[in-house]
mmCIF file of C-alpha atoms in Angstrom:
data_model
loop_
_atom_site.group_PDB
_atom_site.id
_atom_site.type_symbol
_atom_site.label_atom_id
_atom_site.label_comp_id
_atom_site.label_asym_id
_atom_site.label_seq_id
_atom_site.Cartn_x
_atom_site.Cartn_y
_atom_site.Cartn_z
ATOM 1 C CA UNK A 1 1.162 18.317 3.654
ATOM 2 C CA UNK A 2 -1.816 19.741 1.734
ATOM 3 C CA UNK A 3 -3.553 16.443 3.057
ATOM 4 C CA UNK A 4 -2.303 16.428 6.482
ATOM 5 C CA UNK A 5 -4.110 17.704 9.442
ATOM 6 C CA UNK A 6 -7.375 19.047 10.445
ATOM 7 C CA UNK A 7 -9.578 20.541 7.824
ATOM 8 C CA UNK A 8 -10.375 23.726 9.574
ATOM 9 C CA UNK A 9 -6.881 24.154 10.506
ATOM 10 C CA UNK A 10 -3.554 24.807 8.498
ATOM 11 C CA UNK A 11 -1.834 21.706 7.005
ATOM 12 C CA UNK A 12 0.953 19.916 9.111
ATOM 13 C CA UNK A 13 4.264 18.762 8.559
ATOM 14 C CA UNK A 14 4.447 14.892 8.620
ATOM 15 C CA UNK A 15 8.086 15.008 10.114
ATOM 16 C CA UNK A 16 11.262 16.269 8.211
ATOM 17 C CA UNK A 17 12.766 12.744 7.920
ATOM 18 C CA UNK A 18 10.104 11.475 6.168
ATOM 19 C CA UNK A 19 10.958 13.653 3.083
ATOM 20 C CA UNK A 20 14.518 12.925 3.362
ATOM 21 C CA UNK A 21 13.598 9.096 3.410
ATOM 22 C CA UNK A 22 11.669 9.419 0.401
ATOM 23 C CA UNK A 23 14.363 11.175 -1.587
ATOM 24 C CA UNK A 24 16.809 8.504 -0.883
ATOM 25 C CA UNK A 25 14.193 5.971 -1.961
ATOM 26 C CA UNK A 26 13.465 7.278 -5.677
ATOM 27 C CA UNK A 27 17.315 7.901 -5.648
ATOM 28 C CA UNK A 28 17.966 4.201 -4.921
ATOM 29 C CA UNK A 29 15.552 3.151 -7.396
ATOM 30 C CA UNK A 30 17.152 5.444 -10.240
ATOM 31 C CA UNK A 31 20.462 4.097 -9.368
ATOM 32 C CA UNK A 32 19.156 0.396 -9.421
ATOM 33 C CA UNK A 33 18.144 0.984 -12.917
ATOM 34 C CA UNK A 34 14.853 2.033 -12.827
ATOM 35 C CA UNK A 35 13.272 5.405 -13.963
ATOM 36 C CA UNK A 36 13.935 9.033 -12.273
ATOM 37 C CA UNK A 37 11.007 9.479 -10.682
ATOM 38 C CA UNK A 38 9.369 12.608 -8.252
ATOM 39 C CA UNK A 39 7.640 10.977 -5.468
ATOM 40 C CA UNK A 40 5.604 13.735 -4.672
ATOM 41 C CA UNK A 41 3.083 13.262 -7.392
ATOM 42 C CA UNK A 42 3.193 9.930 -6.817
ATOM 43 C CA UNK A 43 2.091 10.235 -3.272
ATOM 44 C CA UNK A 44 -0.686 12.827 -4.150
ATOM 45 C CA UNK A 45 -1.653 11.754 -7.457
ATOM 46 C CA UNK A 46 -5.048 9.764 -6.515
ATOM 47 C CA UNK A 47 -5.937 13.020 -4.128
ATOM 48 C CA UNK A 48 -5.665 15.261 -7.079
ATOM 49 C CA UNK A 49 -7.640 13.187 -9.385
ATOM 50 C CA UNK A 50 -10.407 12.866 -6.698
ATOM 51 C CA UNK A 51 -10.482 16.074 -5.211
ATOM 52 C CA UNK A 52 -9.724 14.741 -1.777
ATOM 53 C CA UNK A 53 -8.810 17.136 1.296
ATOM 54 C CA UNK A 54 -7.205 16.525 4.647
ATOM 55 C CA UNK A 55 -9.829 15.366 6.996
ATOM 56 C CA UNK A 56 -7.922 14.968 10.379
ATOM 57 C CA UNK A 57 -8.719 11.659 12.102
ATOM 58 C CA UNK A 58 -10.525 10.518 9.268
ATOM 59 C CA UNK A 59 -8.743 9.746 5.825
ATOM 60 C CA UNK A 60 -8.702 11.562 3.159
ATOM 61 C CA UNK A 61 -11.085 9.018 1.356
ATOM 62 C CA UNK A 62 -13.291 8.640 4.287
ATOM 63 C CA UNK A 63 -13.140 4.840 4.814
ATOM 64 C CA UNK A 64 -10.731 4.766 7.583
ATOM 65 C CA UNK A 65 -10.862 6.549 11.400
ATOM 66 C CA UNK A 66 -8.156 6.667 13.827
ATOM 67 C CA UNK A 67 -10.170 5.893 17.050
ATOM 68 C CA UNK A 68 -8.933 6.293 20.728
ATOM 69 C CA UNK A 69 -8.567 3.273 22.585
ATOM 70 C CA UNK A 70 -8.032 2.839 26.586
ATOM 71 C CA UNK A 71 -4.124 2.503 26.066
ATOM 72 C CA UNK A 72 -3.525 4.249 22.534
ATOM 73 C CA UNK A 73 -4.928 4.652 19.213
ATOM 74 C CA UNK A 74 -6.263 2.301 16.537
ATOM 75 C CA UNK A 75 -6.594 2.524 12.862
ATOM 76 C CA UNK A 76 -9.773 0.736 11.596
ATOM 77 C CA UNK A 77 -10.684 0.852 7.690
ATOM 78 C CA UNK A 78 -14.366 0.078 6.705
ATOM 79 C CA UNK A 79 -13.254 -0.150 2.808
ATOM 80 C CA UNK A 80 -15.509 -2.434 1.586
ATOM 81 C CA UNK A 81 -19.758 -2.431 1.588
ATOM 82 C CA UNK A 82 -19.449 -5.721 3.612
ATOM 83 C CA UNK A 83 -17.654 -4.650 6.524
ATOM 84 C CA UNK A 84 -20.398 -3.105 8.059
ATOM 85 C CA UNK A 85 -22.090 -6.298 8.079
ATOM 86 C CA UNK A 86 -19.234 -7.236 10.903
ATOM 87 C CA UNK A 87 -20.137 -4.466 13.180
ATOM 88 C CA UNK A 88 -22.410 -6.253 15.929
ATOM 89 C CA UNK A 89 -20.194 -9.140 15.905
ATOM 90 C CA UNK A 90 -17.262 -6.403 16.281
ATOM 91 C CA UNK A 91 -18.913 -4.175 19.133
ATOM 92 C CA UNK A 92 -21.020 -7.299 20.672
ATOM 93 C CA UNK A 93 -24.410 -5.291 20.326
ATOM 94 C CA UNK A 94 -26.790 -4.002 17.597
ATOM 95 C CA UNK A 95 -25.600 -2.564 14.208
ATOM 96 C CA UNK A 96 -24.192 0.887 14.481
ATOM 97 C CA UNK A 97 -22.512 3.581 12.756
ATOM 98 C CA UNK A 98 -18.924 5.235 13.610
ATOM 99 C CA UNK A 99 -20.324 6.281 16.649
ATOM 100 C CA UNK A 100 -20.924 3.078 18.098
ATOM 101 C CA UNK A 101 -17.699 1.920 17.308
ATOM 102 C CA UNK A 102 -15.716 4.735 18.646
ATOM 103 C CA UNK A 103 -17.453 4.042 22.040
ATOM 104 C CA UNK A 104 -16.653 0.265 21.363
ATOM 105 C CA UNK A 105 -12.819 1.218 20.928
ATOM 106 C CA UNK A 106 -12.854 3.454 23.911
ATOM 107 C CA UNK A 107 -13.600 0.747 26.460
ATOM 108 C CA UNK A 108 -10.959 -1.955 25.388
ATOM 109 C CA UNK A 109 -7.507 -1.936 25.111
ATOM 110 C CA UNK A 110 -5.768 -1.161 21.763
ATOM 111 C CA UNK A 111 -4.212 -4.345 20.853
ATOM 112 C CA UNK A 112 -7.521 -6.444 22.340
ATOM 113 C CA UNK A 113 -9.899 -4.349 19.870
ATOM 114 C CA UNK A 114 -7.191 -5.217 16.819
ATOM 115 C CA UNK A 115 -7.304 -8.541 17.523
ATOM 116 C CA UNK A 116 -10.409 -9.256 17.518
ATOM 117 C CA UNK A 117 -11.625 -6.843 14.401
ATOM 118 C CA UNK A 118 -8.431 -9.412 12.511
ATOM 119 C CA UNK A 119 -10.453 -12.558 13.649
ATOM 120 C CA UNK A 120 -13.515 -11.025 11.573
ATOM 121 C CA UNK A 121 -11.426 -10.271 8.732
ATOM 122 C CA UNK A 122 -11.329 -6.213 9.083
ATOM 123 C CA UNK A 123 -8.678 -4.024 7.963
ATOM 124 C CA UNK A 124 -7.649 -2.842 11.663
ATOM 125 C CA UNK A 125 -4.286 -1.825 13.533
ATOM 126 C CA UNK A 126 -2.518 -0.524 16.297
ATOM 127 C CA UNK A 127 -0.798 3.043 15.616
ATOM 128 C CA UNK A 128 2.633 2.344 15.545
ATOM 129 C CA UNK A 129 2.670 -1.571 15.937
ATOM 130 C CA UNK A 130 4.995 -2.408 13.455
ATOM 131 C CA UNK A 131 8.931 -1.582 13.687
ATOM 132 C CA UNK A 132 11.046 -0.584 11.101
ATOM 133 C CA UNK A 133 13.272 -2.837 9.354
ATOM 134 C CA UNK A 134 16.041 -1.832 6.571
ATOM 135 C CA UNK A 135 15.110 -2.942 3.921
ATOM 136 C CA UNK A 136 11.305 -3.442 4.449
ATOM 137 C CA UNK A 137 11.160 -6.578 2.594
ATOM 138 C CA UNK A 138 12.354 -10.274 2.929
ATOM 139 C CA UNK A 139 13.462 -12.586 -0.089
ATOM 140 C CA UNK A 140 13.228 -16.355 -0.102
ATOM 141 C CA UNK A 141 15.049 -18.772 -2.624
ATOM 142 C CA UNK A 142 12.383 -20.428 -4.805
ATOM 143 C CA UNK A 143 13.936 -20.991 -8.291
ATOM 144 C CA UNK A 144 17.118 -21.043 -9.402
ATOM 145 C CA UNK A 145 19.171 -18.123 -10.014
ATOM 146 C CA UNK A 146 19.628 -16.689 -13.416
ATOM 147 C CA UNK A 147 22.941 -14.976 -14.924
ATOM 148 C CA UNK A 148 23.014 -11.619 -13.307
ATOM 149 C CA UNK A 149 22.585 -8.277 -15.062
ATOM 150 C CA UNK A 150 19.754 -9.278 -17.269
ATOM 151 C CA UNK A 151 18.041 -6.347 -19.516
ATOM 152 C CA UNK A 152 14.919 -5.301 -18.027
ATOM 153 C CA UNK A 153 13.939 -4.710 -21.611
ATOM 154 C CA UNK A 154 14.009 -8.465 -22.354
ATOM 155 C CA UNK A 155 11.732 -9.396 -19.362
ATOM 156 C CA UNK A 156 8.344 -9.433 -19.016
ATOM 157 C CA UNK A 157 6.146 -8.455 -15.975
ATOM 158 C CA UNK A 158 2.751 -10.164 -15.278
ATOM 159 C CA UNK A 159 0.826 -8.292 -12.683
ATOM 160 C CA UNK A 160 -1.948 -9.982 -10.829
ATOM 161 C CA UNK A 161 -2.532 -7.111 -8.249
ATOM 162 C CA UNK A 162 -5.241 -4.369 -8.588
ATOM 163 C CA UNK A 163 -5.616 -0.776 -7.175
ATOM 164 C CA UNK A 164 -2.496 1.179 -6.274
ATOM 165 C CA UNK A 165 0.859 -0.365 -4.814
ATOM 166 C CA UNK A 166 1.469 -3.213 -7.214
ATOM 167 C CA UNK A 167 0.429 -1.501 -10.568
ATOM 168 C CA UNK A 168 2.717 1.507 -9.587
ATOM 169 C CA UNK A 169 5.321 -1.093 -9.163
ATOM 170 C CA UNK A 170 4.494 -2.486 -12.503
ATOM 171 C CA UNK A 171 4.311 0.963 -14.004
ATOM 172 C CA UNK A 172 7.521 1.965 -12.754
ATOM 173 C CA UNK A 173 9.243 -1.791 -14.224
ATOM 174 C CA UNK A 174 7.615 -0.805 -17.241
ATOM 175 C CA UNK A 175 9.031 2.919 -17.556
ATOM 176 C CA UNK A 176 12.064 1.049 -17.461
ATOM 177 C CA UNK A 177 11.727 -0.817 -20.335
ATOM 178 C CA UNK A 178 9.900 -4.041 -19.445
ATOM 179 C CA UNK A 179 7.155 -5.599 -20.966
ATOM 180 C CA UNK A 180 3.911 -5.488 -18.608
ATOM 181 C CA UNK A 181 0.838 -7.953 -19.045
ATOM 182 C CA UNK A 182 -2.163 -7.245 -16.573
ATOM 183 C CA UNK A 183 -3.967 -9.904 -15.467
ATOM 184 C CA UNK A 184 -7.424 -8.975 -14.551
ATOM 185 C CA UNK A 185 -10.792 -11.655 -13.157
ATOM 186 C CA UNK A 186 -13.619 -10.826 -15.510
ATOM 187 C CA UNK A 187 -15.843 -11.584 -12.034
ATOM 188 C CA UNK A 188 -13.926 -9.246 -9.872
ATOM 189 C CA UNK A 189 -12.258 -6.449 -12.282
ATOM 190 C CA UNK A 190 -9.799 -4.193 -10.687
ATOM 191 C CA UNK A 191 -11.850 -1.428 -8.836
ATOM 192 C CA UNK A 192 -9.765 1.467 -9.864
ATOM 193 C CA UNK A 193 -11.574 1.093 -13.093
ATOM 194 C CA UNK A 194 -14.270 3.516 -11.192
ATOM 195 C CA UNK A 195 -11.984 6.241 -11.346
ATOM 196 C CA UNK A 196 -11.070 6.250 -14.970
ATOM 197 C CA UNK A 197 -8.553 9.193 -14.580
ATOM 198 C CA UNK A 198 -6.701 7.242 -11.729
ATOM 199 C CA UNK A 199 -6.748 4.036 -13.556
ATOM 200 C CA UNK A 200 -5.367 5.317 -16.644
ATOM 201 C CA UNK A 201 -2.924 7.059 -14.505
ATOM 202 C CA UNK A 202 -1.305 3.936 -13.690
ATOM 203 C CA UNK A 203 -1.886 1.816 -16.509
ATOM 204 C CA UNK A 204 -0.408 3.164 -19.674
ATOM 205 C CA UNK A 205 -3.151 2.773 -22.766
ATOM 206 C CA UNK A 206 -0.728 0.718 -24.677
ATOM 207 C CA UNK A 207 -0.350 -1.739 -21.506
ATOM 208 C CA UNK A 208 -1.812 -5.312 -22.334
ATOM 209 C CA UNK A 209 -4.458 -6.274 -20.266
ATOM 210 C CA UNK A 210 -5.494 -10.506 -20.159
ATOM 211 C CA UNK A 211 -9.058 -11.120 -18.692
ATOM 212 C CA UNK A 212 -9.344 -14.723 -17.289
ATOM 213 C CA UNK A 213 -12.116 -16.695 -15.297
ATOM 214 C CA UNK A 214 -10.858 -17.942 -12.720
ATOM 215 C CA UNK A 215 -13.724 -19.880 -11.815
ATOM 216 C CA UNK A 216 -13.162 -21.866 -15.137
ATOM 217 C CA UNK A 217 -10.631 -24.655 -15.677
ATOM 218 C CA UNK A 218 -9.883 -23.220 -18.600
ATOM 219 C CA UNK A 219 -9.110 -19.860 -17.151
ATOM 220 C CA UNK A 220 -6.772 -21.164 -14.371
ATOM 221 C CA UNK A 221 -5.044 -23.014 -16.917
ATOM 222 C CA UNK A 222 -4.464 -20.045 -18.959
ATOM 223 C CA UNK A 223 -3.430 -17.843 -15.817
ATOM 224 C CA UNK A 224 -0.869 -20.834 -15.030
ATOM 225 C CA UNK A 225 0.821 -20.391 -17.993
ATOM 226 C CA UNK A 226 0.720 -16.772 -18.328
ATOM 227 C CA UNK A 227 2.724 -16.836 -15.063
ATOM 228 C CA UNK A 228 5.211 -19.685 -16.628
ATOM 229 C CA UNK A 229 6.530 -16.974 -19.113
ATOM 230 C CA UNK A 230 6.996 -14.483 -16.545
ATOM 231 C CA UNK A 231 10.116 -13.122 -15.698
ATOM 232 C CA UNK A 232 8.385 -10.954 -12.650
ATOM 233 C CA UNK A 233 5.240 -11.600 -11.100
ATOM 234 C CA UNK A 234 3.189 -9.018 -9.033
ATOM 235 C CA UNK A 235 0.473 -9.907 -6.848
ATOM 236 C CA UNK A 236 -1.054 -8.345 -3.963
ATOM 237 C CA UNK A 237 -3.491 -11.328 -2.707
ATOM 238 C CA UNK A 238 -3.664 -13.421 0.710
ATOM 239 C CA UNK A 239 -1.388 -16.723 -0.042
ATOM 240 C CA UNK A 240 -4.079 -18.805 0.267
ATOM 241 C CA UNK A 241 -6.104 -17.035 -2.918
ATOM 242 C CA UNK A 242 -3.352 -18.073 -5.025
ATOM 243 C CA UNK A 243 -2.912 -21.479 -3.292
ATOM 244 C CA UNK A 244 -6.495 -22.041 -4.023
ATOM 245 C CA UNK A 245 -6.031 -21.480 -7.645
ATOM 246 C CA UNK A 246 -3.206 -23.786 -8.164
ATOM 247 C CA UNK A 247 -1.096 -20.545 -9.219
ATOM 248 C CA UNK A 248 1.042 -20.078 -6.101
ATOM 249 C CA UNK A 249 4.947 -20.142 -6.399
ATOM 250 C CA UNK A 250 5.490 -23.836 -5.377
ATOM 251 C CA UNK A 251 2.787 -24.601 -8.312
ATOM 252 C CA UNK A 252 5.214 -23.013 -10.956
ATOM 253 C CA UNK A 253 7.842 -25.074 -12.944
ATOM 254 C CA UNK A 254 11.656 -23.716 -11.941
ATOM 255 C CA UNK A 255 11.995 -21.142 -14.375
ATOM 256 C CA UNK A 256 15.897 -19.858 -13.656
ATOM 257 C CA UNK A 257 15.499 -16.221 -12.483
ATOM 258 C CA UNK A 258 12.088 -15.539 -11.672
ATOM 259 C CA UNK A 259 11.223 -12.850 -9.495
ATOM 260 C CA UNK A 260 7.865 -13.180 -7.486
ATOM 261 C CA UNK A 261 6.648 -9.787 -5.671
ATOM 262 C CA UNK A 262 4.301 -10.695 -2.874
ATOM 263 C CA UNK A 263 2.504 -7.377 -1.607
ATOM 264 C CA UNK A 264 0.260 -8.113 1.528
ATOM 265 C CA UNK A 265 -0.684 -5.847 4.339
ATOM 266 C CA UNK A 266 1.430 -7.338 7.107
ATOM 267 C CA UNK A 267 3.533 -10.363 5.570
ATOM 268 C CA UNK A 268 3.056 -13.974 4.247
ATOM 269 C CA UNK A 269 3.975 -15.477 7.662
ATOM 270 C CA UNK A 270 1.891 -16.567 10.612
ATOM 271 C CA UNK A 271 0.126 -14.842 12.280
ATOM 272 C CA UNK A 272 -0.150 -12.366 9.425
ATOM 273 C CA UNK A 273 -0.606 -14.135 6.358
ATOM 274 C CA UNK A 274 -4.394 -13.559 6.503
ATOM 275 C CA UNK A 275 -4.621 -10.213 7.967
ATOM 276 C CA UNK A 276 -6.475 -7.671 5.690
ATOM 277 C CA UNK A 277 -4.822 -4.342 5.499
ATOM 278 C CA UNK A 278 -5.488 -1.018 3.105
ATOM 279 C CA UNK A 279 -3.282 1.806 2.539
ATOM 280 C CA UNK A 280 -4.191 3.780 5.194
ATOM 281 C CA UNK A 281 -4.513 1.430 8.115
ATOM 282 C CA UNK A 282 -1.324 -0.123 7.249
ATOM 283 C CA UNK A 283 0.109 3.392 7.130
ATOM 284 C CA UNK A 284 -1.050 3.817 10.817
ATOM 285 C CA UNK A 285 0.553 0.519 11.565
ATOM 286 C CA UNK A 286 3.926 1.480 10.543
ATOM 287 C CA UNK A 287 3.487 5.106 12.691
ATOM 288 C CA UNK A 288 3.405 7.072 9.662
ATOM 289 C CA UNK A 289 1.056 9.660 11.041
ATOM 290 C CA UNK A 290 1.163 13.083 12.229
ATOM 291 C CA UNK A 291 0.292 14.402 15.701
ATOM 292 C CA UNK A 292 -1.265 17.391 16.064
ATOM 293 C CA UNK A 293 -0.396 19.997 18.945
ATOM 294 C CA UNK A 294 -2.796 18.153 21.094
ATOM 295 C CA UNK A 295 -1.015 15.184 21.242
ATOM 296 C CA UNK A 296 -3.458 13.441 18.696
ATOM 297 C CA UNK A 297 -2.644 11.583 15.656
ATOM 298 C CA UNK A 298 -4.168 12.739 12.131
ATOM 299 C CA UNK A 299 -3.700 10.568 8.750
ATOM 300 C CA UNK A 300 -0.708 11.597 6.721
ATOM 301 C CA UNK A 301 -1.409 12.037 3.082
ATOM 302 C CA UNK A 302 -4.030 9.636 1.104
ATOM 303 C CA UNK A 303 -3.398 5.833 1.968
ATOM 304 C CA UNK A 304 0.231 6.891 1.944
ATOM 305 C CA UNK A 305 1.204 3.044 2.321
ATOM 306 C CA UNK A 306 0.006 2.545 -0.943
ATOM 307 C CA UNK A 307 2.427 4.398 -3.342
ATOM 308 C CA UNK A 308 5.177 4.198 -1.186
ATOM 309 C CA UNK A 309 4.896 0.363 -1.333
ATOM 310 C CA UNK A 310 4.788 0.427 -4.885
ATOM 311 C CA UNK A 311 8.090 2.412 -4.905
ATOM 312 C CA UNK A 312 9.600 -0.084 -2.493
ATOM 313 C CA UNK A 313 8.361 -2.905 -4.684
ATOM 314 C CA UNK A 314 10.124 -1.850 -7.753
ATOM 315 C CA UNK A 315 13.747 -1.333 -5.694
ATOM 316 C CA UNK A 316 13.145 -4.758 -4.393
ATOM 317 C CA UNK A 317 12.620 -6.357 -8.254
ATOM 318 C CA UNK A 318 15.474 -4.276 -9.280
ATOM 319 C CA UNK A 319 17.870 -5.731 -6.431
ATOM 320 C CA UNK A 320 16.409 -9.356 -7.231
ATOM 321 C CA UNK A 321 17.044 -8.991 -10.650
ATOM 322 C CA UNK A 322 20.413 -7.721 -10.554
ATOM 323 C CA UNK A 323 21.286 -10.637 -7.939
ATOM 324 C CA UNK A 324 20.015 -13.362 -10.578
ATOM 325 C CA UNK A 325 16.459 -13.500 -9.168
ATOM 326 C CA UNK A 326 15.038 -16.977 -8.169
ATOM 327 C CA UNK A 327 13.333 -15.437 -5.078
ATOM 328 C CA UNK A 328 9.853 -14.857 -3.666
ATOM 329 C CA UNK A 329 9.904 -11.515 -2.403
ATOM 330 C CA UNK A 330 7.614 -10.607 1.146
ATOM 331 C CA UNK A 331 6.713 -7.014 1.066
ATOM 332 C CA UNK A 332 4.367 -5.990 3.536
ATOM 333 C CA UNK A 333 3.036 -2.181 3.086
ATOM 334 C CA UNK A 334 2.993 -1.657 6.928
ATOM 335 C CA UNK A 335 6.544 -2.605 7.186
ATOM 336 C CA UNK A 336 6.926 0.008 4.187
ATOM 337 C CA UNK A 337 5.467 2.744 6.006
ATOM 338 C CA UNK A 338 7.480 1.863 9.327
ATOM 339 C CA UNK A 339 10.682 2.113 7.093
ATOM 340 C CA UNK A 340 9.657 5.646 5.835
ATOM 341 C CA UNK A 341 8.481 7.043 9.644
ATOM 342 C CA UNK A 342 11.006 5.376 11.458
ATOM 343 C CA UNK A 343 12.424 7.320 14.396
ATOM 344 C CA UNK A 344 9.940 10.408 14.013
ATOM 345 C CA UNK A 345 8.663 9.888 17.249
ATOM 346 C CA UNK A 346 5.131 11.426 18.428
ATOM 347 C CA UNK A 347 6.013 14.946 18.680
ATOM 348 C CA UNK A 348 3.568 17.818 17.617
ATOM 349 C CA UNK A 349 4.225 18.330 13.588
ATOM 350 C CA UNK A 350 5.258 21.586 12.935
ATOM 351 C CA UNK A 351 2.008 23.921 11.719
ATOM 352 C CA UNK A 352 2.098 25.588 8.464
ATOM 353 C CA UNK A 353 1.964 29.220 8.523
ATOM 354 C CA UNK A 354 -0.110 31.247 5.113
ATOM 355 C CA UNK A 355 2.711 32.894 2.605
ATOM 356 C CA UNK A 356 1.928 33.965 -0.615
ATOM 357 C CA UNK A 357 0.818 31.246 -2.897
ATOM 358 C CA UNK A 358 1.023 28.359 -0.416
ATOM 359 C CA UNK A 359 1.877 27.625 3.460
ATOM 360 C CA UNK A 360 5.758 28.024 4.848
ATOM 361 C CA UNK A 361 6.971 25.387 7.765
ATOM 362 C CA UNK A 362 9.523 26.798 10.086
ATOM 363 C CA UNK A 363 11.830 29.476 8.838
ATOM 364 C CA UNK A 364 13.281 28.169 5.610
ATOM 365 C CA UNK A 365 10.258 29.241 3.752
ATOM 366 C CA UNK A 366 9.823 26.052 2.250
ATOM 367 C CA UNK A 367 6.260 26.434 0.248
ATOM 368 C CA UNK A 368 4.071 23.690 -0.159
ATOM 369 C CA UNK A 369 1.122 23.954 -2.278
ATOM 370 C CA UNK A 370 -2.257 24.686 -0.497
ATOM 371 C CA UNK A 371 -3.934 21.941 -2.817
ATOM 372 C CA UNK A 372 -2.031 18.433 -3.796
ATOM 373 C CA UNK A 373 0.136 19.254 -6.741
ATOM 374 C CA UNK A 374 -1.412 17.501 -10.593
ATOM 375 C CA UNK A 375 -0.117 14.704 -12.015
ATOM 376 C CA UNK A 376 2.910 14.543 -14.313
#
């Protein structure tokens, strides 16, 4: 709540059903054989490390904005320096900053703008475009099943992902006893390394890291050998990236019981398979935003689709292992956000009032800290 709302106003409660859904999610992980965790520090952990604060329609990290279109709202995430090179093509005019983008969005329909942004490989979404599904993943049989009830302590998890969602899934599986091996490109290391505290929080010091040069035949061969011995593979690439390396699920031998977790922004199937997304725009796509008293959306927490997807990823893998594996799990971040935001609607979020030591919502005197809680 401390990360939701306008910077010069009180924090906003994102919706009473959302904490309850997150409670059920972490309970389900524990019942399925995973660790007992508190979702609060996981959701706000990065903000605590980076000192982020709520900024209304600007994401906590500053890269994403909620912009009004003619018929609704869109989220546009300029998370990479190269994204700004696409602005002239996006707006049909000279390069400009956020003011130019805001003017361009205001003159278009929301779906029209997002469709053109998607063509330019920019992370953009119509707020609330994704419908909730239960569960928010699908699993397709790829390899033979293994015997059910295999202990997680006997499994090797190979993590090809970066940033937040995939590494959090790997961290949770490691906490449940699995051996985790992180594979990292020597030319494109995990950008989370630029924040050592955040990286160290997600990656225990004893986690094995295997750096590989994916541009060399030897590096690609080592990558494939590493994946062949994996019981669980976690990746968050667009499908064509691993296909080009010869390291996609179809390229691996039929190891019984293997589980492949594919985390994407919007899904592996067309027309979504090459669509880019990050935590804030994926959350907006799933409708996981708060609405202020004037009917404007504001960001809910910090890139919240990332940690929520990490939690759902752990649950999906645990269920797959319980059922004998042999599957590829398609886990879209926008779908995870929609599952948590389901049926919240667009009513104004309850505003908090100050009380001693924090904030209170409604009449129950439930207190929330003024700043994100520290990491566990």
